[in-house]
Amino acid sequence: MADLSVSFTGIELKNPVMLASGVWDLPYTELIDFEKLGGIVYKSISLSSREGNPPPRLTEIPCGVINSIGLANKGIENFNKEILPQLKDLGTEVFVSIFGESIEEFAELTSRITDVSGIEVNISCPNVKEGGLLFGADPDIAYNVTKAVCSNTDLPVIVKLTPEAVDIVKVALSVKEAGASAITASNTFQGLVIDIETHKPIFRRITGGVSGPAIRPLSLYKAYQITRAVDIPVIGSGGITDWMDALEYFFVGVSAIEVGSAIFNNPLAPIEIIDNINRYMDENEYKNILEMKGEVNEERC
Ligand SMILES: Cc1cc2nc3c(=O)[nH]c(=O)nc-3n(C[C@H](O)[C@H](O)[C@H](O)COP(=O)(O)O)c2cc1C
């Protein structure tokens, strides 16, 4: 039997398949067998509660979805008191995603997080205090956020990058330099949908984040660039719907993957991916994930 467990920079997972941030919440727990998952990343939490954007917040597009949730959440106090105890009962590794409107907010939020397997830092949000540019768009700002988070915790810090950065490799190198334990590559791509009745964008905030199979080759390429540039572990995210998509990510060298919007169509997708990776590894006599990953044949490029 293949060994699916992965272990990197203080993170230990029974298998490399995690549930991505924001695509699920506690009311839906009966749909997924959490104990079988490598881990879960809870949706992004801020210092205070946030209502998020007005509806509509999500719509289908060809091969995926576009969302404008606006990072709605009930804040860190509610997370620690109400949510975390329930997450801990799910029988899998719990990671929490955090975001702030300023570097100081990221730092304070981090200091209030304990008792999880790691923190995923969402830097795809605007730096409200400094003019609204995404933290993750600029290597220096991404460095400062990561440094602030790492200085305030002993937990593993995973920084989730935005594909909207002009040069995502520079951002990856910066967050590594600032002390990140791992990188998630990557978040949603910005997109636009127009309502042809009203001639206006369907979302009040105009753009939304595109996810699902539509972005897979784009996200996979980001992961490919990053695994070649940095020597810390990379977690692949973007458009993974089945085990073959997952293999593409492992072959470019990621250490784990996150499954996101695929669960909207098929809540069993993450578990089916785990079972099929297991079968594939057995059939191909891979003993562990390390043996299998990073197989891309550069000579063919
Ligand atoms: C409805 C929705 C909400 C999301 N919320 C968050 C979030 O709170 N924090 C975050 O870092 N990413 C969030 N994401 C991005 C996902 O975690 C994931 O990185 C992205 O959707 C790409 O993966 P996918 O194509 O498998 O969905 C959200 C995505 C969707 C569709």
GROMACS .gro file of C-alpha atoms and ligand atoms in nm:
model
  332
    1MET     CA    1   0.000   0.000   0.000
    2ALA     CA    2   0.126   0.346  -0.092
    3ASP     CA    3   0.195   0.588   0.192
    4LEU     CA    4  -0.003   0.905   0.124
    5SER     CA    5   0.112   1.098   0.430
    6VAL     CA    6   0.308   1.417   0.378
    7SER     CA    7   0.519   1.609   0.622
    8PHE     CA    8   0.675   1.948   0.558
    9THR     CA    9   0.796   2.243   0.765
   10GLY     CA   10   0.603   2.149   1.078
   11ILE     CA   11   0.293   2.038   0.889
   12GLU     CA   12   0.188   1.671   0.909
   13LEU     CA   13  -0.100   1.549   0.692
   14LYS     CA   14  -0.233   1.193   0.660
   15ASN     CA   15  -0.269   1.260   0.288
   16PRO     CA   16  -0.196   1.562   0.067
   17VAL     CA   17  -0.558   1.657  -0.010
   18MET     CA   18  -0.702   1.956   0.172
   19LEU     CA   19  -1.024   2.149   0.142
   20ALA     CA   20  -0.963   2.507   0.021
   21SER     CA   21  -1.062   2.815   0.214
   22GLY     CA   22  -1.407   2.969   0.175
   23VAL     CA   23  -1.584   2.702  -0.028
   24TRP     CA   24  -1.748   2.525   0.267
   25ASP     CA   25  -1.870   2.602   0.616
   26LEU     CA   26  -1.987   2.416   0.921
   27PRO     CA   27  -2.353   2.371   0.825
   28TYR     CA   28  -2.241   2.147   0.538
   29THR     CA   29  -2.028   1.906   0.736
   30GLU     CA   30  -2.255   1.606   0.685
   31LEU     CA   31  -2.181   1.613   0.309
   32ILE     CA   32  -1.810   1.545   0.351
   33ASP     CA   33  -1.619   1.273   0.537
   34PHE     CA   34  -1.373   1.509   0.703
   35GLU     CA   35  -1.181   1.234   0.882
   36LYS     CA   36  -1.052   1.110   0.547
   37LEU     CA   37  -0.914   1.450   0.443
   38GLY     CA   38  -0.552   1.554   0.484
   39GLY     CA   39  -0.668   1.888   0.621
   40ILE     CA   40  -0.910   2.175   0.596
   41VAL     CA   41  -0.848   2.545   0.556
   42TYR     CA   42  -1.126   2.743   0.720
   43LYS     CA   43  -1.251   3.054   0.537
   44SER     CA   44  -1.061   3.378   0.582
   45ILE     CA   45  -1.113   3.542   0.921
   46SER     CA   46  -1.052   3.906   1.011
   47LEU     CA   47  -1.009   4.084   1.344
   48SER     CA   48  -1.368   4.211   1.351
   49SER     CA   49  -1.676   4.070   1.185
   50ARG     CA   50  -1.751   4.171   0.823
   51GLU     CA   51  -2.080   4.155   0.639
   52GLY     CA   52  -1.923   4.101   0.300
   53ASN     CA   53  -2.071   4.215  -0.031
   54PRO     CA   54  -2.440   4.251  -0.118
   55PRO     CA   55  -2.593   3.975  -0.334
   56PRO     CA   56  -2.547   3.833  -0.588
   57ARG     CA   57  -2.227   3.680  -0.457
   58LEU     CA   58  -2.171   3.380  -0.680
   59THR     CA   59  -2.264   3.277  -1.031
   60GLU     CA   60  -2.177   2.999  -1.269
   61ILE     CA   61  -1.954   3.068  -1.570
   62PRO     CA   62  -1.842   2.823  -1.840
   63CYS     CA   63  -1.623   2.571  -1.657
   64GLY     CA   64  -1.635   2.728  -1.315
   65VAL     CA   65  -1.778   2.997  -1.091
   66ILE     CA   66  -1.710   3.361  -1.016
   67ASN     CA   67  -1.759   3.493  -0.663
   68SER     CA   68  -1.785   3.825  -0.492
   69ILE     CA   69  -1.834   3.715  -0.132
   70GLY     CA   70  -1.630   4.004   0.007
   71LEU     CA   71  -1.469   3.793   0.280
   72ALA     CA   72  -1.780   3.783   0.500
   73ASN     CA   73  -1.698   3.640   0.843
   74LYS     CA   74  -1.781   3.683   1.210
   75GLY     CA   75  -1.433   3.781   1.331
   76ILE     CA   76  -1.164   3.614   1.539
   77GLU     CA   77  -1.345   3.616   1.873
   78ASN     CA   78  -1.637   3.422   1.728
   79PHE     CA   79  -1.394   3.190   1.547
   80ASN     CA   80  -1.208   3.101   1.865
   81LYS     CA   81  -1.522   3.058   2.076
   82GLU     CA   82  -1.778   2.906   1.839
   83ILE     CA   83  -1.610   2.770   1.526
   84LEU     CA   84  -1.272   2.628   1.628
   85PRO     CA   85  -1.408   2.376   1.885
   86GLN     CA   86  -1.637   2.235   1.615
   87LEU     CA   87  -1.357   2.222   1.357
   88LYS     CA   88  -1.136   2.036   1.605
   89ASP     CA   89  -1.405   1.766   1.630
   90LEU     CA   90  -1.393   1.692   1.256
   91GLY     CA   91  -1.094   1.457   1.288
   92THR     CA   92  -0.859   1.631   1.045
   93GLU     CA   93  -0.584   1.895   1.053
   94VAL     CA   94  -0.731   2.242   1.090
   95PHE     CA   95  -0.575   2.543   0.923
   96VAL     CA   96  -0.722   2.890   0.946
   97SER     CA   97  -0.698   3.152   0.677
   98ILE     CA   98  -0.651   3.511   0.792
   99PHE     CA   99  -0.670   3.851   0.627
  100GLY     CA  100  -0.646   4.213   0.738
  101GLU     CA  101  -0.684   4.564   0.606
  102SER     CA  102  -0.338   4.665   0.727
  103ILE     CA  103  -0.012   4.499   0.826
  104GLU     CA  104  -0.084   4.584   1.191
  105GLU     CA  105  -0.418   4.405   1.166
  106PHE     CA  106  -0.252   4.091   1.024
  107ALA     CA  107  -0.007   4.101   1.317
  108GLU     CA  108  -0.271   4.142   1.586
  109LEU     CA  109  -0.496   3.877   1.434
  110THR     CA  110  -0.206   3.630   1.423
  111SER     CA  111  -0.133   3.677   1.791
  112ARG     CA  112  -0.490   3.565   1.869
  113ILE     CA  113  -0.461   3.234   1.683
  114THR     CA  114  -0.363   2.921   1.874
  115ASP     CA  115  -0.448   2.552   1.869
  116VAL     CA  116  -0.455   2.503   1.491
  117SER     CA  117  -0.215   2.311   1.266
  118GLY     CA  118  -0.114   2.625   1.079
  119ILE     CA  119  -0.214   2.964   0.947
  120GLU     CA  120  -0.281   3.037   0.580
  121VAL     CA  121  -0.226   3.404   0.508
  122ASN     CA  122  -0.462   3.540   0.245
  123ILE     CA  123  -0.278   3.827   0.076
  124SER     CA  124  -0.528   3.857  -0.210
  125CYS     CA  125  -0.708   4.134  -0.023
  126PRO     CA  126  -0.667   4.512  -0.049
  127ASN     CA  127  -0.426   4.705   0.173
  128VAL     CA  128  -0.698   4.953   0.268
  129LYS     CA  129  -0.465   5.172   0.478
  130GLU     CA  130  -0.216   5.216   0.192
  131GLY     CA  131  -0.437   5.291  -0.107
  132GLY     CA  132  -0.611   4.959  -0.172
  133LEU     CA  133  -0.346   4.770  -0.373
  134LEU     CA  134  -0.359   4.395  -0.302
  135PHE     CA  135  -0.099   4.299  -0.038
  136GLY     CA  136   0.008   4.015  -0.263
  137ALA     CA  137   0.056   4.230  -0.571
  138ASP     CA  138   0.379   4.381  -0.446
  139PRO     CA  139   0.682   4.175  -0.331
  140ASP     CA  140   0.784   4.429  -0.063
  141ILE     CA  141   0.438   4.454   0.092
  142ALA     CA  142   0.399   4.076   0.077
  143TYR     CA  143   0.734   4.052   0.258
  144ASN     CA  144   0.617   4.290   0.532
  145VAL     CA  145   0.287   4.106   0.589
  146THR     CA  146   0.462   3.770   0.607
  147LYS     CA  147   0.727   3.904   0.845
  148ALA     CA  148   0.457   4.054   1.070
  149VAL     CA  149   0.268   3.723   1.081
  150CYS     CA  150   0.577   3.507   1.133
  151SER     CA  151   0.700   3.733   1.416
  152ASN     CA  152   0.375   3.683   1.604
  153THR     CA  153   0.339   3.305   1.594
  154ASP     CA  154   0.525   2.977   1.631
  155LEU     CA  155   0.269   2.802   1.409
  156PRO     CA  156   0.354   2.706   1.049
  157VAL     CA  157   0.274   3.001   0.821
  158ILE     CA  158   0.150   2.925   0.469
  159VAL     CA  159   0.122   3.230   0.245
  160LYS     CA  160  -0.145   3.204  -0.026
  161LEU     CA  161  -0.042   3.409  -0.325
  162THR     CA  162  -0.257   3.598  -0.571
  163PRO     CA  163  -0.220   3.530  -0.944
  164GLU     CA  164  -0.289   3.902  -0.991
  165ALA     CA  165   0.073   3.985  -0.896
  166VAL     CA  166   0.270   4.119  -1.191
  167ASP     CA  167   0.550   3.879  -1.105
  168ILE     CA  168   0.429   3.600  -0.876
  169VAL     CA  169   0.776   3.445  -0.860
  170LYS     CA  170   0.918   3.764  -0.706
  171VAL     CA  171   0.639   3.760  -0.448
  172ALA     CA  172   0.708   3.392  -0.375
  173LEU     CA  173   1.077   3.465  -0.320
  174SER     CA  174   0.990   3.757  -0.091
  175VAL     CA  175   0.753   3.563   0.134
  176LYS     CA  176   1.006   3.281   0.158
  177GLU     CA  177   1.269   3.534   0.262
  178ALA     CA  178   1.030   3.674   0.524
  179GLY     CA  179   0.997   3.332   0.688
  180ALA     CA  180   0.697   3.158   0.528
  181SER     CA  181   0.689   2.782   0.594
  182ALA     CA  182   0.504   2.711   0.268
  183ILE     CA  183   0.322   2.881  -0.019
  184THR     CA  184  -0.024   2.815  -0.160
  185ALA     CA  185  -0.036   2.881  -0.534
  186SER     CA  186  -0.278   3.034  -0.592
  187ASN     CA  187  -0.602   3.221  -0.524
  188THR     CA  188  -0.878   3.313  -0.772
  189PHE     CA  189  -0.822   3.524  -1.087
  190GLN     CA  190  -1.014   3.852  -1.119
  191GLY     CA  191  -1.294   3.840  -1.376
  192LEU     CA  192  -1.598   4.031  -1.496
  193VAL     CA  193  -1.951   3.925  -1.593
  194ILE     CA  194  -2.194   4.172  -1.754
  195ASP     CA  195  -2.572   4.141  -1.733
  196ILE     CA  196  -2.686   4.209  -2.090
  197GLU     CA  197  -3.034   4.317  -1.970
  198THR     CA  198  -2.902   4.596  -1.748
  199HIS     CA  199  -2.571   4.650  -1.935
  200LYS     CA  200  -2.402   4.646  -1.593
  201PRO     CA  201  -2.165   4.414  -1.409
  202ILE     CA  202  -2.364   4.151  -1.218
  203PHE     CA  203  -2.165   4.221  -0.902
  204ARG     CA  204  -2.200   4.547  -0.708
  205ARG     CA  205  -1.821   4.543  -0.657
  206ILE     CA  206  -1.786   4.498  -1.037
  207THR     CA  207  -1.530   4.217  -1.048
  208GLY     CA  208  -1.522   3.876  -0.883
  209GLY     CA  209  -1.281   3.587  -0.832
  210VAL     CA  210  -1.285   3.317  -1.099
  211SER     CA  211  -1.231   2.957  -0.991
  212GLY     CA  212  -1.289   2.603  -1.114
  213PRO     CA  213  -1.160   2.415  -1.423
  214ALA     CA  214  -1.154   2.744  -1.620
  215ILE     CA  215  -0.841   2.851  -1.429
  216ARG     CA  216  -0.664   2.516  -1.392
  217PRO     CA  217  -0.396   2.557  -1.662
  218LEU     CA  218  -0.332   2.915  -1.545
  219SER     CA  219  -0.299   2.821  -1.178
  220LEU     CA  220  -0.096   2.512  -1.263
  221TYR     CA  221   0.152   2.730  -1.450
  222LYS     CA  222   0.185   2.959  -1.146
  223ALA     CA  223   0.253   2.655  -0.928
  224TYR     CA  224   0.507   2.530  -1.184
  225GLN     CA  225   0.692   2.863  -1.186
  226ILE     CA  226   0.699   2.880  -0.807
  227THR     CA  227   0.815   2.523  -0.742
  228ARG     CA  228   1.108   2.598  -0.970
  229ALA     CA  229   1.197   2.925  -0.798
  230VAL     CA  230   1.165   2.857  -0.424
  231ASP     CA  231   1.286   2.577  -0.202
  232ILE     CA  232   0.995   2.579   0.043
  233PRO     CA  233   0.693   2.349  -0.007
  234VAL     CA  234   0.414   2.462  -0.239
  235ILE     CA  235   0.046   2.371  -0.203
  236GLY     CA  236  -0.139   2.368  -0.536
  237SER     CA  237  -0.480   2.534  -0.571
  238GLY     CA  238  -0.688   2.616  -0.875
  239GLY     CA  239  -0.933   2.411  -1.077
  240ILE     CA  240  -0.869   2.069  -0.929
  241THR     CA  241  -1.180   1.855  -0.984
  242ASP     CA  242  -1.047   1.500  -1.005
  243TRP     CA  243  -0.741   1.280  -0.945
  244MET     CA  244  -0.592   1.348  -1.289
  245ASP     CA  245  -0.595   1.723  -1.220
  246ALA     CA  246  -0.431   1.648  -0.886
  247LEU     CA  247  -0.156   1.446  -1.057
  248GLU     CA  248  -0.076   1.739  -1.287
  249TYR     CA  249  -0.006   1.946  -0.977
  250PHE     CA  250   0.209   1.677  -0.811
  251PHE     CA  251   0.408   1.636  -1.132
  252VAL     CA  252   0.505   2.004  -1.123
  253GLY     CA  253   0.631   1.949  -0.772
  254VAL     CA  254   0.368   2.060  -0.520
  255SER     CA  255   0.366   1.889  -0.181
  256ALA     CA  256  -0.012   1.901  -0.127
  257ILE     CA  257  -0.324   2.029  -0.300
  258GLU     CA  258  -0.639   2.218  -0.206
  259VAL     CA  259  -0.973   2.132  -0.362
  260GLY     CA  260  -1.213   2.427  -0.388
  261SER     CA  261  -1.517   2.489  -0.606
  262ALA     CA  262  -1.521   2.127  -0.730
  263ILE     CA  263  -1.722   2.042  -0.419
  264PHE     CA  264  -2.013   2.258  -0.541
  265ASN     CA  265  -2.085   1.997  -0.810
  266ASN     CA  266  -1.953   1.698  -0.624
  267PRO     CA  267  -1.903   1.715  -0.246
  268LEU     CA  268  -1.731   1.376  -0.266
  269ALA     CA  269  -1.460   1.511  -0.503
  270PRO     CA  270  -1.182   1.542  -0.239
  271ILE     CA  271  -1.240   1.188  -0.110
  272GLU     CA  272  -1.258   1.044  -0.463
  273ILE     CA  273  -0.928   1.222  -0.539
  274ILE     CA  274  -0.763   1.063  -0.234
  275ASP     CA  275  -0.890   0.714  -0.324
  276ASN     CA  276  -0.780   0.746  -0.687
  277ILE     CA  277  -0.436   0.885  -0.602
  278ASN     CA  278  -0.397   0.585  -0.376
  279ARG     CA  279  -0.498   0.347  -0.656
  280TYR     CA  280  -0.272   0.525  -0.909
  281MET     CA  281   0.027   0.507  -0.675
  282ASP     CA  282  -0.030   0.137  -0.610
  283GLU     CA  283  -0.067   0.060  -0.982
  284ASN     CA  284   0.249   0.253  -1.062
  285GLU     CA  285   0.444   0.128  -0.761
  286TYR     CA  286   0.503   0.465  -0.604
  287LYS     CA  287   0.570   0.410  -0.236
  288ASN     CA  288   0.507   0.767  -0.126
  289ILE     CA  289   0.413   1.114  -0.253
  290LEU     CA  290   0.775   1.229  -0.259
  291GLU     CA  291   0.858   0.956  -0.513
  292MET     CA  292   0.573   1.063  -0.736
  293LYS     CA  293   0.597   1.440  -0.731
  294GLY     CA  294   0.801   1.661  -0.957
  295GLU     CA  295   0.809   1.427  -1.257
  296VAL     CA  296   0.762   1.689  -1.530
  297ASN     CA  297   0.995   1.607  -1.815
  298GLU     CA  298   1.171   1.937  -1.886
  299GLU     CA  299   1.329   1.805  -2.207
  300ARG     CA  300   0.990   1.801  -2.374
  301CYS     CA  301   0.946   2.175  -2.318
  302LIG     C1  302  -1.714   3.098  -0.288
  302LIG     C2  303  -1.566   3.106  -0.269
  302LIG     C3  304  -1.516   3.163  -0.150
  302LIG     C4  305  -1.378   3.171  -0.130
  302LIG     N1  306  -1.331   3.226  -0.013
  302LIG     C5  307  -1.197   3.229   0.009
  302LIG     C6  308  -1.148   3.280   0.132
  302LIG     O1  309  -1.222   3.316   0.225
  302LIG     N2  310  -1.012   3.286   0.146
  302LIG     C7  311  -0.924   3.242   0.051
  302LIG     O2  312  -0.802   3.249   0.068
  302LIG     N3  313  -0.970   3.191  -0.067
  302LIG     C8  314  -1.104   3.183  -0.088
  302LIG     N4  315  -1.150   3.130  -0.205
  302LIG     C9  316  -1.055   3.076  -0.304
  302LIG    C10  317  -1.039   2.924  -0.290
  302LIG     O3  318  -0.990   2.888  -0.163
  302LIG    C11  319  -0.945   2.866  -0.399
  302LIG     O4  320  -0.813   2.909  -0.376
  302LIG    C12  321  -0.988   2.910  -0.539
  302LIG     O5  322  -1.129   2.897  -0.551
  302LIG    C13  323  -0.921   2.828  -0.648
  302LIG     O6  324  -0.947   2.692  -0.632
  302LIG     P1  325  -1.066   2.613  -0.708
  302LIG     O7  326  -1.054   2.645  -0.853
  302LIG     O8  327  -1.040   2.469  -0.675
  302LIG     O9  328  -1.194   2.662  -0.650
  302LIG    C14  329  -1.289   3.121  -0.229
  302LIG    C15  330  -1.340   3.063  -0.345
  302LIG    C16  331  -1.475   3.054  -0.365
  302LIG    C17  332  -1.527   2.991  -0.492
   0.00000   0.00000   0.00000
